PDB file of C-alpha atoms in Angstrom:
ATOM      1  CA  UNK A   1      73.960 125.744 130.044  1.00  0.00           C
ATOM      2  CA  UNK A   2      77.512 124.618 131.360  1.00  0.00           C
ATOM      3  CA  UNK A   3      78.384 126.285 134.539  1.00  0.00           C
ATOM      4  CA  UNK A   4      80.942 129.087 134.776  1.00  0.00           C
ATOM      5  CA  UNK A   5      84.518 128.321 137.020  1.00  0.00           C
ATOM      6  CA  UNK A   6      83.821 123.893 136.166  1.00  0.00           C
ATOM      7  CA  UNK A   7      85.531 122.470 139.124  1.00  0.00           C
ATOM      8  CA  UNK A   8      87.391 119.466 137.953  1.00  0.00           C
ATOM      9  CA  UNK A   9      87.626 115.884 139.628  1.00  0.00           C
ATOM     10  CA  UNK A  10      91.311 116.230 141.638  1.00  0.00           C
ATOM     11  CA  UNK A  11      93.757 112.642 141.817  1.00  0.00           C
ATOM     12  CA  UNK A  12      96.886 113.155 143.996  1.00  0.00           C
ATOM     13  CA  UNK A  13      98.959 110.430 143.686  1.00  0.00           C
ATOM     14  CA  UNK A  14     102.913 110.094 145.541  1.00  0.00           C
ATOM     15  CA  UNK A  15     105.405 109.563 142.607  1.00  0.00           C
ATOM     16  CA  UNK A  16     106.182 105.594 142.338  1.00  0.00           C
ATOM     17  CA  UNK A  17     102.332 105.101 142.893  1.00  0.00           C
ATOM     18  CA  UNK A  18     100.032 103.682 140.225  1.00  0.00           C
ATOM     19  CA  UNK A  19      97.648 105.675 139.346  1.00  0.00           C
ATOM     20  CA  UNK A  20      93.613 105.366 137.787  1.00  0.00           C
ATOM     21  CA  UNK A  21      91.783 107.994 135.993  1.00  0.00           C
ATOM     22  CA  UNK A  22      88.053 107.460 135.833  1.00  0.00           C
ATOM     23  CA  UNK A  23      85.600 109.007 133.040  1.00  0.00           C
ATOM     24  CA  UNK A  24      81.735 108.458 132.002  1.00  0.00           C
ATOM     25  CA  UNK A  25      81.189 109.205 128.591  1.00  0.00           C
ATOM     26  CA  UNK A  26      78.125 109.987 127.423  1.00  0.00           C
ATOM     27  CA  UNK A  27      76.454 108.195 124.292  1.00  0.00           C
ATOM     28  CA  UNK A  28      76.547 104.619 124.193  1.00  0.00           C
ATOM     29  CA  UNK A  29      77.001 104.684 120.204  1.00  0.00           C
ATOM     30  CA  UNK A  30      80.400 106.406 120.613  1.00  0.00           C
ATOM     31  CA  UNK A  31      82.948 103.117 119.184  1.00  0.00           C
ATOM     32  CA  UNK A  32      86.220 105.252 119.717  1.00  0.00           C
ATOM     33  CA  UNK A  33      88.061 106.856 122.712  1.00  0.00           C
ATOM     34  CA  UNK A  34      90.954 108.477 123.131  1.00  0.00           C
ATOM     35  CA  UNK A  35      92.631 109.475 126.756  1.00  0.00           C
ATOM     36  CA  UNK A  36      94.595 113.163 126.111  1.00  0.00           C
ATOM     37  CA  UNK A  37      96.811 114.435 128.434  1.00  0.00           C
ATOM     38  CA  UNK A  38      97.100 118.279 128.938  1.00  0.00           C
ATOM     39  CA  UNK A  39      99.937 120.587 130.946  1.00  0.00           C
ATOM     40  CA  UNK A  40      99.436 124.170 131.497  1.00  0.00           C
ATOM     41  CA  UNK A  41      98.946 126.411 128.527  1.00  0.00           C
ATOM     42  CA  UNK A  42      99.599 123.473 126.153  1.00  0.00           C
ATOM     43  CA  UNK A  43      97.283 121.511 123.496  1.00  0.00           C
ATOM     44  CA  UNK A  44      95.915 118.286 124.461  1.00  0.00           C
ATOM     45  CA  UNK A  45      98.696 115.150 123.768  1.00  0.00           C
ATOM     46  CA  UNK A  46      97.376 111.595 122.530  1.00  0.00           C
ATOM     47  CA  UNK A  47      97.988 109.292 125.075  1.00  0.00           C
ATOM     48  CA  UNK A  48      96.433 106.215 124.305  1.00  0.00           C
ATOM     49  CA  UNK A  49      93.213 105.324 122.346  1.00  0.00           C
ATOM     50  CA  UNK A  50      91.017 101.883 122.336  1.00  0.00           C
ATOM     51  CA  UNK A  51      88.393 100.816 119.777  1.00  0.00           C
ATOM     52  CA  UNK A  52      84.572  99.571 121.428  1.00  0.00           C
ATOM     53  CA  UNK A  53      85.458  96.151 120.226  1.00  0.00           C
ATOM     54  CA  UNK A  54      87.871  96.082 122.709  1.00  0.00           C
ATOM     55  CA  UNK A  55      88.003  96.259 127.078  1.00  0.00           C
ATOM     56  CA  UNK A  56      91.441  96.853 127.296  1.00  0.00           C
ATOM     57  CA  UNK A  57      94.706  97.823 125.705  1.00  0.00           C
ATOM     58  CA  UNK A  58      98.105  98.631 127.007  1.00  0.00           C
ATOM     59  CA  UNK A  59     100.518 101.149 125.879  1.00  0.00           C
ATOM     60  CA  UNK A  60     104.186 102.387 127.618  1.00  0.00           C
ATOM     61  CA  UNK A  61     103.180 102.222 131.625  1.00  0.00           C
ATOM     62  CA  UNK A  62      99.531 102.955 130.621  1.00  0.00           C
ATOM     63  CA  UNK A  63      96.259 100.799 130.166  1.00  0.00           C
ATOM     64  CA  UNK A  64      93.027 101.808 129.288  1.00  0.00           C
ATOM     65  CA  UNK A  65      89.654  99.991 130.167  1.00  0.00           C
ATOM     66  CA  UNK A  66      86.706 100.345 128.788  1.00  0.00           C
ATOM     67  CA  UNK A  67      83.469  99.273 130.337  1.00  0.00           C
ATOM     68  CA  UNK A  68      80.366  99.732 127.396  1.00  0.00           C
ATOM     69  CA  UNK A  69      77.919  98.287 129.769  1.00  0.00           C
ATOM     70  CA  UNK A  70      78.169 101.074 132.437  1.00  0.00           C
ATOM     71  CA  UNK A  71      79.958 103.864 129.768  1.00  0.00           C
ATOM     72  CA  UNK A  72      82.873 104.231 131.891  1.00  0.00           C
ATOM     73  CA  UNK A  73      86.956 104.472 130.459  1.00  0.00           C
ATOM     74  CA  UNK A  74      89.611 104.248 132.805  1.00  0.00           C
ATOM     75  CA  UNK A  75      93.368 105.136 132.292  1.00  0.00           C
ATOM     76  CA  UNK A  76      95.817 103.182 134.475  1.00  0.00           C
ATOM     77  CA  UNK A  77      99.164 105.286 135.217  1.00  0.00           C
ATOM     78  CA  UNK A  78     102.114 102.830 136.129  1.00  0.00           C
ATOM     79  CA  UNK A  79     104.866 103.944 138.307  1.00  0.00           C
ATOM     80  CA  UNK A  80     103.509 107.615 138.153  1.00  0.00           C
ATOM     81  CA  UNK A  81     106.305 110.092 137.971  1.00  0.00           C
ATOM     82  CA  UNK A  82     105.947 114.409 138.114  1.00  0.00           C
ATOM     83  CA  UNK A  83     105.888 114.153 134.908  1.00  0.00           C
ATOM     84  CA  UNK A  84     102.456 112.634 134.383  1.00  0.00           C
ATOM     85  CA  UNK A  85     101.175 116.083 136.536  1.00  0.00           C
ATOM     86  CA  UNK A  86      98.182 117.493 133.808  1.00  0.00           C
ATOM     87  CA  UNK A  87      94.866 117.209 133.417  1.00  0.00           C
ATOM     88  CA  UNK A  88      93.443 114.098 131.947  1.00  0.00           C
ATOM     89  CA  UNK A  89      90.501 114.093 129.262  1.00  0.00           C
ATOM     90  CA  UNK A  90      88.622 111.321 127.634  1.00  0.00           C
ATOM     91  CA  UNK A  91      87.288 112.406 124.825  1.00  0.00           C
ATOM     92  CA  UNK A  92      84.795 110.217 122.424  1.00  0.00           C
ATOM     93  CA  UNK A  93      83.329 109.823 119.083  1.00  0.00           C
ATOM     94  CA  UNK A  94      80.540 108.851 116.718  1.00  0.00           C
ATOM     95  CA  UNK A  95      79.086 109.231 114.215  1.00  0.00           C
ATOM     96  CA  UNK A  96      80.785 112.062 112.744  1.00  0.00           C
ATOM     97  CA  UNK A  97      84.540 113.065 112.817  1.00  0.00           C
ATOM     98  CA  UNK A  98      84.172 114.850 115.685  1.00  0.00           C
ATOM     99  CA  UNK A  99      85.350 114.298 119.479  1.00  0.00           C
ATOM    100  CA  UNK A 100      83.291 115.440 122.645  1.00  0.00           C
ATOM    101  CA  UNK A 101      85.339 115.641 125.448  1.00  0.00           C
ATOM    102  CA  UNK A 102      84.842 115.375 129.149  1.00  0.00           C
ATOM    103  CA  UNK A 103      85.170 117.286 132.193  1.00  0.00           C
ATOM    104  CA  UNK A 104      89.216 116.221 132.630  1.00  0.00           C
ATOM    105  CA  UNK A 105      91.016 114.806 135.650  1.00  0.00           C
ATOM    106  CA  UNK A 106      93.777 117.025 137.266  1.00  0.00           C
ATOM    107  CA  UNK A 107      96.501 114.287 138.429  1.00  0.00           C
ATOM    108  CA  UNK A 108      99.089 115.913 140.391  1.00  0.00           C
ATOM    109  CA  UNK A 109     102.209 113.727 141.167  1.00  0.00           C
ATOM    110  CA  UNK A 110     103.745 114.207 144.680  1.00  0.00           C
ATOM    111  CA  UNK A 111     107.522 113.407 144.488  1.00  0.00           C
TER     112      UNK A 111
ATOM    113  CA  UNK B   1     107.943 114.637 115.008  1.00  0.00           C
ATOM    114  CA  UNK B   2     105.641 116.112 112.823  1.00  0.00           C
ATOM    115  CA  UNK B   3     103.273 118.411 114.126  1.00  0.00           C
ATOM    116  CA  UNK B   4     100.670 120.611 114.189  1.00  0.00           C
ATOM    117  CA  UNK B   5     101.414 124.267 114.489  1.00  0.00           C
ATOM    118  CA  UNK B   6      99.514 127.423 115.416  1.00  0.00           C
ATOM    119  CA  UNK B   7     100.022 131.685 115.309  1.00  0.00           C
ATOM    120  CA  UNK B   8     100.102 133.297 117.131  1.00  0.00           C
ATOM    121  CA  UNK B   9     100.586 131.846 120.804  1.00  0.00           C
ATOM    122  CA  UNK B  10      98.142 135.152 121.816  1.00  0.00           C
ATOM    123  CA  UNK B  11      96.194 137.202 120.602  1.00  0.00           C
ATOM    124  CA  UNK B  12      94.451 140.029 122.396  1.00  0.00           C
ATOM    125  CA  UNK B  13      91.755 142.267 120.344  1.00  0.00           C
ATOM    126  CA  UNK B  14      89.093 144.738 121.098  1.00  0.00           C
ATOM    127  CA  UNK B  15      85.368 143.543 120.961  1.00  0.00           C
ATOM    128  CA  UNK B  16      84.037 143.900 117.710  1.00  0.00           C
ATOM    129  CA  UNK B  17      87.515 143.121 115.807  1.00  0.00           C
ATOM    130  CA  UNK B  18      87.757 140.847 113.448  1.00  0.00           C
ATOM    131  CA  UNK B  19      90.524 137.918 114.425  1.00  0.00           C
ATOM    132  CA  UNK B  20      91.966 135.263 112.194  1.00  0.00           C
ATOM    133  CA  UNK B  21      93.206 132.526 113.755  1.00  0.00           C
ATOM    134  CA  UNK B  22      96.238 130.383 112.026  1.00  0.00           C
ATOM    135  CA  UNK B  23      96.902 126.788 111.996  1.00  0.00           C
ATOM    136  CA  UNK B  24      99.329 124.599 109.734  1.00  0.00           C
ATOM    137  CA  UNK B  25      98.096 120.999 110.044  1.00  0.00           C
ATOM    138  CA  UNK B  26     100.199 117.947 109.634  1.00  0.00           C
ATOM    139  CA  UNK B  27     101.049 117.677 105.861  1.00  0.00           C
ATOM    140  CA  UNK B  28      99.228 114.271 104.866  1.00  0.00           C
ATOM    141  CA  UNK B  29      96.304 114.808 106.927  1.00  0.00           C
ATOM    142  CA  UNK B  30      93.173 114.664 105.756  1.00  0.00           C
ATOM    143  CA  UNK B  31      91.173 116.252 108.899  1.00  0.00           C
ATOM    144  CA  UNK B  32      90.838 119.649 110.228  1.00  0.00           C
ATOM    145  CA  UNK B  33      89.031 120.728 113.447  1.00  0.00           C
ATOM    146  CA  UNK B  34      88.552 123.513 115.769  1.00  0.00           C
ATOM    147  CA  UNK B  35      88.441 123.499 118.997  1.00  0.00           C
ATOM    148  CA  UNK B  36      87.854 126.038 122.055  1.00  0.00           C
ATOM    149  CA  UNK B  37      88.368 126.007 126.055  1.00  0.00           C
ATOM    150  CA  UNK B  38      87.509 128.469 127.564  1.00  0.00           C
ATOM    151  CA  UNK B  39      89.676 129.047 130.517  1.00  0.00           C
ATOM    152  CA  UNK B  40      89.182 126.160 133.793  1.00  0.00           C
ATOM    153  CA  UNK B  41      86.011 124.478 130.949  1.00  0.00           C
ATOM    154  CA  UNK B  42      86.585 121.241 129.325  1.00  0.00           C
ATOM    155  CA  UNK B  43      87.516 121.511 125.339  1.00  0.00           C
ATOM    156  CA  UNK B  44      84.397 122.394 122.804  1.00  0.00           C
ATOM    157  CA  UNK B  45      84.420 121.007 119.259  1.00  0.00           C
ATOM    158  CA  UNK B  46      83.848 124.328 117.002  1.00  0.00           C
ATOM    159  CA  UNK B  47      83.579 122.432 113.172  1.00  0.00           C
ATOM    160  CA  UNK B  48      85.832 120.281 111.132  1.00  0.00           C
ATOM    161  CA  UNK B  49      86.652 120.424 108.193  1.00  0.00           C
ATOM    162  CA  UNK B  50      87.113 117.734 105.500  1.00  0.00           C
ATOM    163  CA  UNK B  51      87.580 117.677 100.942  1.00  0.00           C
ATOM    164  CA  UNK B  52      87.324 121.439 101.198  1.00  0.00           C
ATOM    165  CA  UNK B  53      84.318 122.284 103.082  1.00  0.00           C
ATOM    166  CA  UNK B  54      82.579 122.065 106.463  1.00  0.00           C
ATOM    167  CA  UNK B  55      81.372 118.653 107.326  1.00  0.00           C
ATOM    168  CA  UNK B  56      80.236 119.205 111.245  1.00  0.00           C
ATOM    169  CA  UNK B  57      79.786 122.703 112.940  1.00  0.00           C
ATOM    170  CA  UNK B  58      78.756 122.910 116.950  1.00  0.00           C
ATOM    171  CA  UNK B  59      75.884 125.162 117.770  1.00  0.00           C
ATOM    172  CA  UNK B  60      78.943 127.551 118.954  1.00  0.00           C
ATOM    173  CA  UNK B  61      79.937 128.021 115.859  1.00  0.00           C
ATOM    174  CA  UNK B  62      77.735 130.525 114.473  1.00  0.00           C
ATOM    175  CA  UNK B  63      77.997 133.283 111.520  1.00  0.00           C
ATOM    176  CA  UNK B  64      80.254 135.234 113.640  1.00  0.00           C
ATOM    177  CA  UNK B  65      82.793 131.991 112.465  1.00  0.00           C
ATOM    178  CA  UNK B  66      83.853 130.881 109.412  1.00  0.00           C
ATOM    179  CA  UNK B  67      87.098 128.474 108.259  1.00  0.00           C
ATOM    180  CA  UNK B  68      89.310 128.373 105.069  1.00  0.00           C
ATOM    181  CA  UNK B  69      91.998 126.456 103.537  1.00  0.00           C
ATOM    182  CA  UNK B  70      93.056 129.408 101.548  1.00  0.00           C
ATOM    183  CA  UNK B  71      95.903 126.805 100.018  1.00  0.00           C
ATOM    184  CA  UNK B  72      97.592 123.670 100.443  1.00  0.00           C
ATOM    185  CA  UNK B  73      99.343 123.938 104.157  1.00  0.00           C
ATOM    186  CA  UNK B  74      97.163 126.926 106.452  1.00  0.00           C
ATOM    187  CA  UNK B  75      93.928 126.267 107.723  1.00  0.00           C
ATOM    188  CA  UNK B  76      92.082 129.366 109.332  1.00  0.00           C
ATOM    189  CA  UNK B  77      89.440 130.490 111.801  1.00  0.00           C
ATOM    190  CA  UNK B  78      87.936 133.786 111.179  1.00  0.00           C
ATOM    191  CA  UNK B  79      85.805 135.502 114.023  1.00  0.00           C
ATOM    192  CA  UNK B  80      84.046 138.575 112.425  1.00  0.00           C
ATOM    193  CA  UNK B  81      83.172 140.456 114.757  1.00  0.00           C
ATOM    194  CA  UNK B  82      84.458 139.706 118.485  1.00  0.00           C
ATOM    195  CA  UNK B  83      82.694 139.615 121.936  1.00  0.00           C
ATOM    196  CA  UNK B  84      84.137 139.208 125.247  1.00  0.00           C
ATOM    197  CA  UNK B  85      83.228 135.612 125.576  1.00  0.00           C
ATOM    198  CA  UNK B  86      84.975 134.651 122.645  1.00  0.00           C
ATOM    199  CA  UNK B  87      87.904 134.856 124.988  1.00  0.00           C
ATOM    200  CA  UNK B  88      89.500 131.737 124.804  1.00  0.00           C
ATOM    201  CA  UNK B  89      91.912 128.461 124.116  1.00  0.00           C
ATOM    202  CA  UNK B  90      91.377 128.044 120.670  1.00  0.00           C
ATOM    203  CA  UNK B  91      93.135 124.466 119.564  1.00  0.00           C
ATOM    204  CA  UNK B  92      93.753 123.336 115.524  1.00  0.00           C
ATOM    205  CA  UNK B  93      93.293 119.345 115.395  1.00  0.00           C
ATOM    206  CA  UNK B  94      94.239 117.372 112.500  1.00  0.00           C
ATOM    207  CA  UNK B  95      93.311 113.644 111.384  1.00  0.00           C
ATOM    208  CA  UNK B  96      95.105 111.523 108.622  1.00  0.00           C
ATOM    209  CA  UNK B  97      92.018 109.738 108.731  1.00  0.00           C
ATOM    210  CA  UNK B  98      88.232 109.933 109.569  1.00  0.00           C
ATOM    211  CA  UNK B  99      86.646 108.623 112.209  1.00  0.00           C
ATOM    212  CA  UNK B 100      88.386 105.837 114.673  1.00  0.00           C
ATOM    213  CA  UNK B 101      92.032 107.473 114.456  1.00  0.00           C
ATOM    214  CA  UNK B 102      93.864 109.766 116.591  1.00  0.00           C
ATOM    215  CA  UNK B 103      93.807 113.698 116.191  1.00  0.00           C
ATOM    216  CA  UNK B 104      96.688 115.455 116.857  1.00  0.00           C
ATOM    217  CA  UNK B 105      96.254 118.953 118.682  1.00  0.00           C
ATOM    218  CA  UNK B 106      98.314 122.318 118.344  1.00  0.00           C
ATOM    219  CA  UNK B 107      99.515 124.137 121.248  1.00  0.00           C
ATOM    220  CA  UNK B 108      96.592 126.533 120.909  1.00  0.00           C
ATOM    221  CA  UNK B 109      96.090 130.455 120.788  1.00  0.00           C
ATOM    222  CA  UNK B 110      95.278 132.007 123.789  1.00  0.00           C
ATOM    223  CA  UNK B 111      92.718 134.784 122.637  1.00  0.00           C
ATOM    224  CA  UNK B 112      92.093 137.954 124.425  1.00  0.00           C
ATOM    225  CA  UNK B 113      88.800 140.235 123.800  1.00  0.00           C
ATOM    226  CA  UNK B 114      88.900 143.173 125.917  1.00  0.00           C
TER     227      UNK B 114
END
C-alpha cells in the first residue's frame, strides 16, 4: 500500500536560475503527458502537455522532454521566478480517459 | 477564463455522514473526473465520467461513492456513509475531449471527517 506522510523529491533553485523537473512514469503504453503545477491549497494548473510522438515541445519559458526509451519526462523552467514556487506533477495516460499522477516535485524559488 | 468550479471550499462532517460534493465543469466539456489527495500524497483518480454514466472507477472508489449529473451544468460526488480516511483534497476535472487533451482541475474541497 502507499506509505503514510510521502516525502516528496525537493528542487531549490535561486530566482533567475533555470530550472529541471525530473519524473518516471510508469507504463510504457501511456502516449500522453501532461506537467501540472500546484500552490498551496489550490487544484492542479496545466502547464504544458506533449504527445509520445514527440521528445520535446516548448511552451512560454518552459520545455518538456520526453524520453520513451527510459520512461522519464522532464520540465525545463527558464529564468525561474517565486512565482514558479509549487509542487510539480507529471501525470500520464492510456488507455482510458484517465490520468495517474506521480509523486510531485516541490520547486521552491529563492529570490 | 472559463473554469471549473467547486462547493464548498470545506467541508467538515462526522463519520458516518453522508457528504455531497459539488462541481460545475466547464460548459462544452465532455469529461468529468474525480480526483482525491489526501493531505502531503500525490493526486488519486476516483472515476470519470463520460455520455451519462461511469466509464472508469479506481479500486478507491467503492459503494460508499457514487456520481451524478443531476442536470445540464453540476456534476456530484456522493460519499454515503463517511470514515475518517475519507478526509481529503477532493478535485473536479473536466475534458472537452477524451483521451490526449488537457483536463482542467477545480480548486478542490478540502473535506473534514471527524
Amino acid at each position: 500500500g502507499e506509505s503514510v506522510g510521502l516525502h516528496l523529491p525537493t528542487l531549490s533553485v535561486q530566482e533567475g536560475d533555470n530550472s529541471i523537473i525530473n519524473c518516471a512514469y510508469s507504463n510504457s503504453a501511456s502516449d500522453y503527458f501532461i506537467w501540472y503545477k500546484q500552490e498551496s491549497g489550490k487544484g492542479p494548473q496545466f502547464i504544458i502537455d506533449i504527445r509520445s510522438n514527440m521528445d520535446k515541445r516548448q511552451g512560454q519559458r518552459v520545455t518538456v522532454l520526453l524520453n520513451k526509451t527510459v520512461k522519464h519526462l522532464s520540465l525545463q523552467i527558464a529564468a525561474t521566478q517565486p512565482g514558479d514556487s509549487a509542487v510539480y506533477f507529471c501525470a500520464e495516460n492510456w488507455l482510458g480517459n484517465q490520468f495517474y499522477f506521480g509523486t510531485g516535485t516541490s520547486l521552491t524559488v529563492i529570490p | 477564463e472559463p473554469e471549473v468550479t467547486q462547493t464548498p471550499s470545506h467541508q467538515v462532517t462526522q463519520m458516518g455522514q453522508e457528504v455531497i460534493l459539488r462541481c460545475v465543469p466547464i460548459s462544452n466539456h465532455l469529461y468529468f473526473y474525480w480526483y482525491r489527495q489526501i493531505l502531503g500524497q500525490k493526486v488519486e483518480f476516483l472515476v470519470s465520467f463520460y455520455n451519462n454514466e461511469i466509464s472508469e472507477k479506481s479500486e478507491i472508489f467503492d459503494d460508499q461513492f457514487s456520481v451524478e449529473r443531476p442536470d445540464g451544468s453540476n456534476f456530484t460526488l456522493k460519499i454515503r456513509s463517511t470514515k475518517l480516511e475519507d478526509s481529503a483534497m477532493y478535485f473536479c476535472a473536466s475534458r472537452k475531449e477524451g483521451r490526449r487533451t488537457e483536463a482542467f482541475f477545480g480548486q478542490g474541497t478540502r473535506l473534514t471527517v471527524v
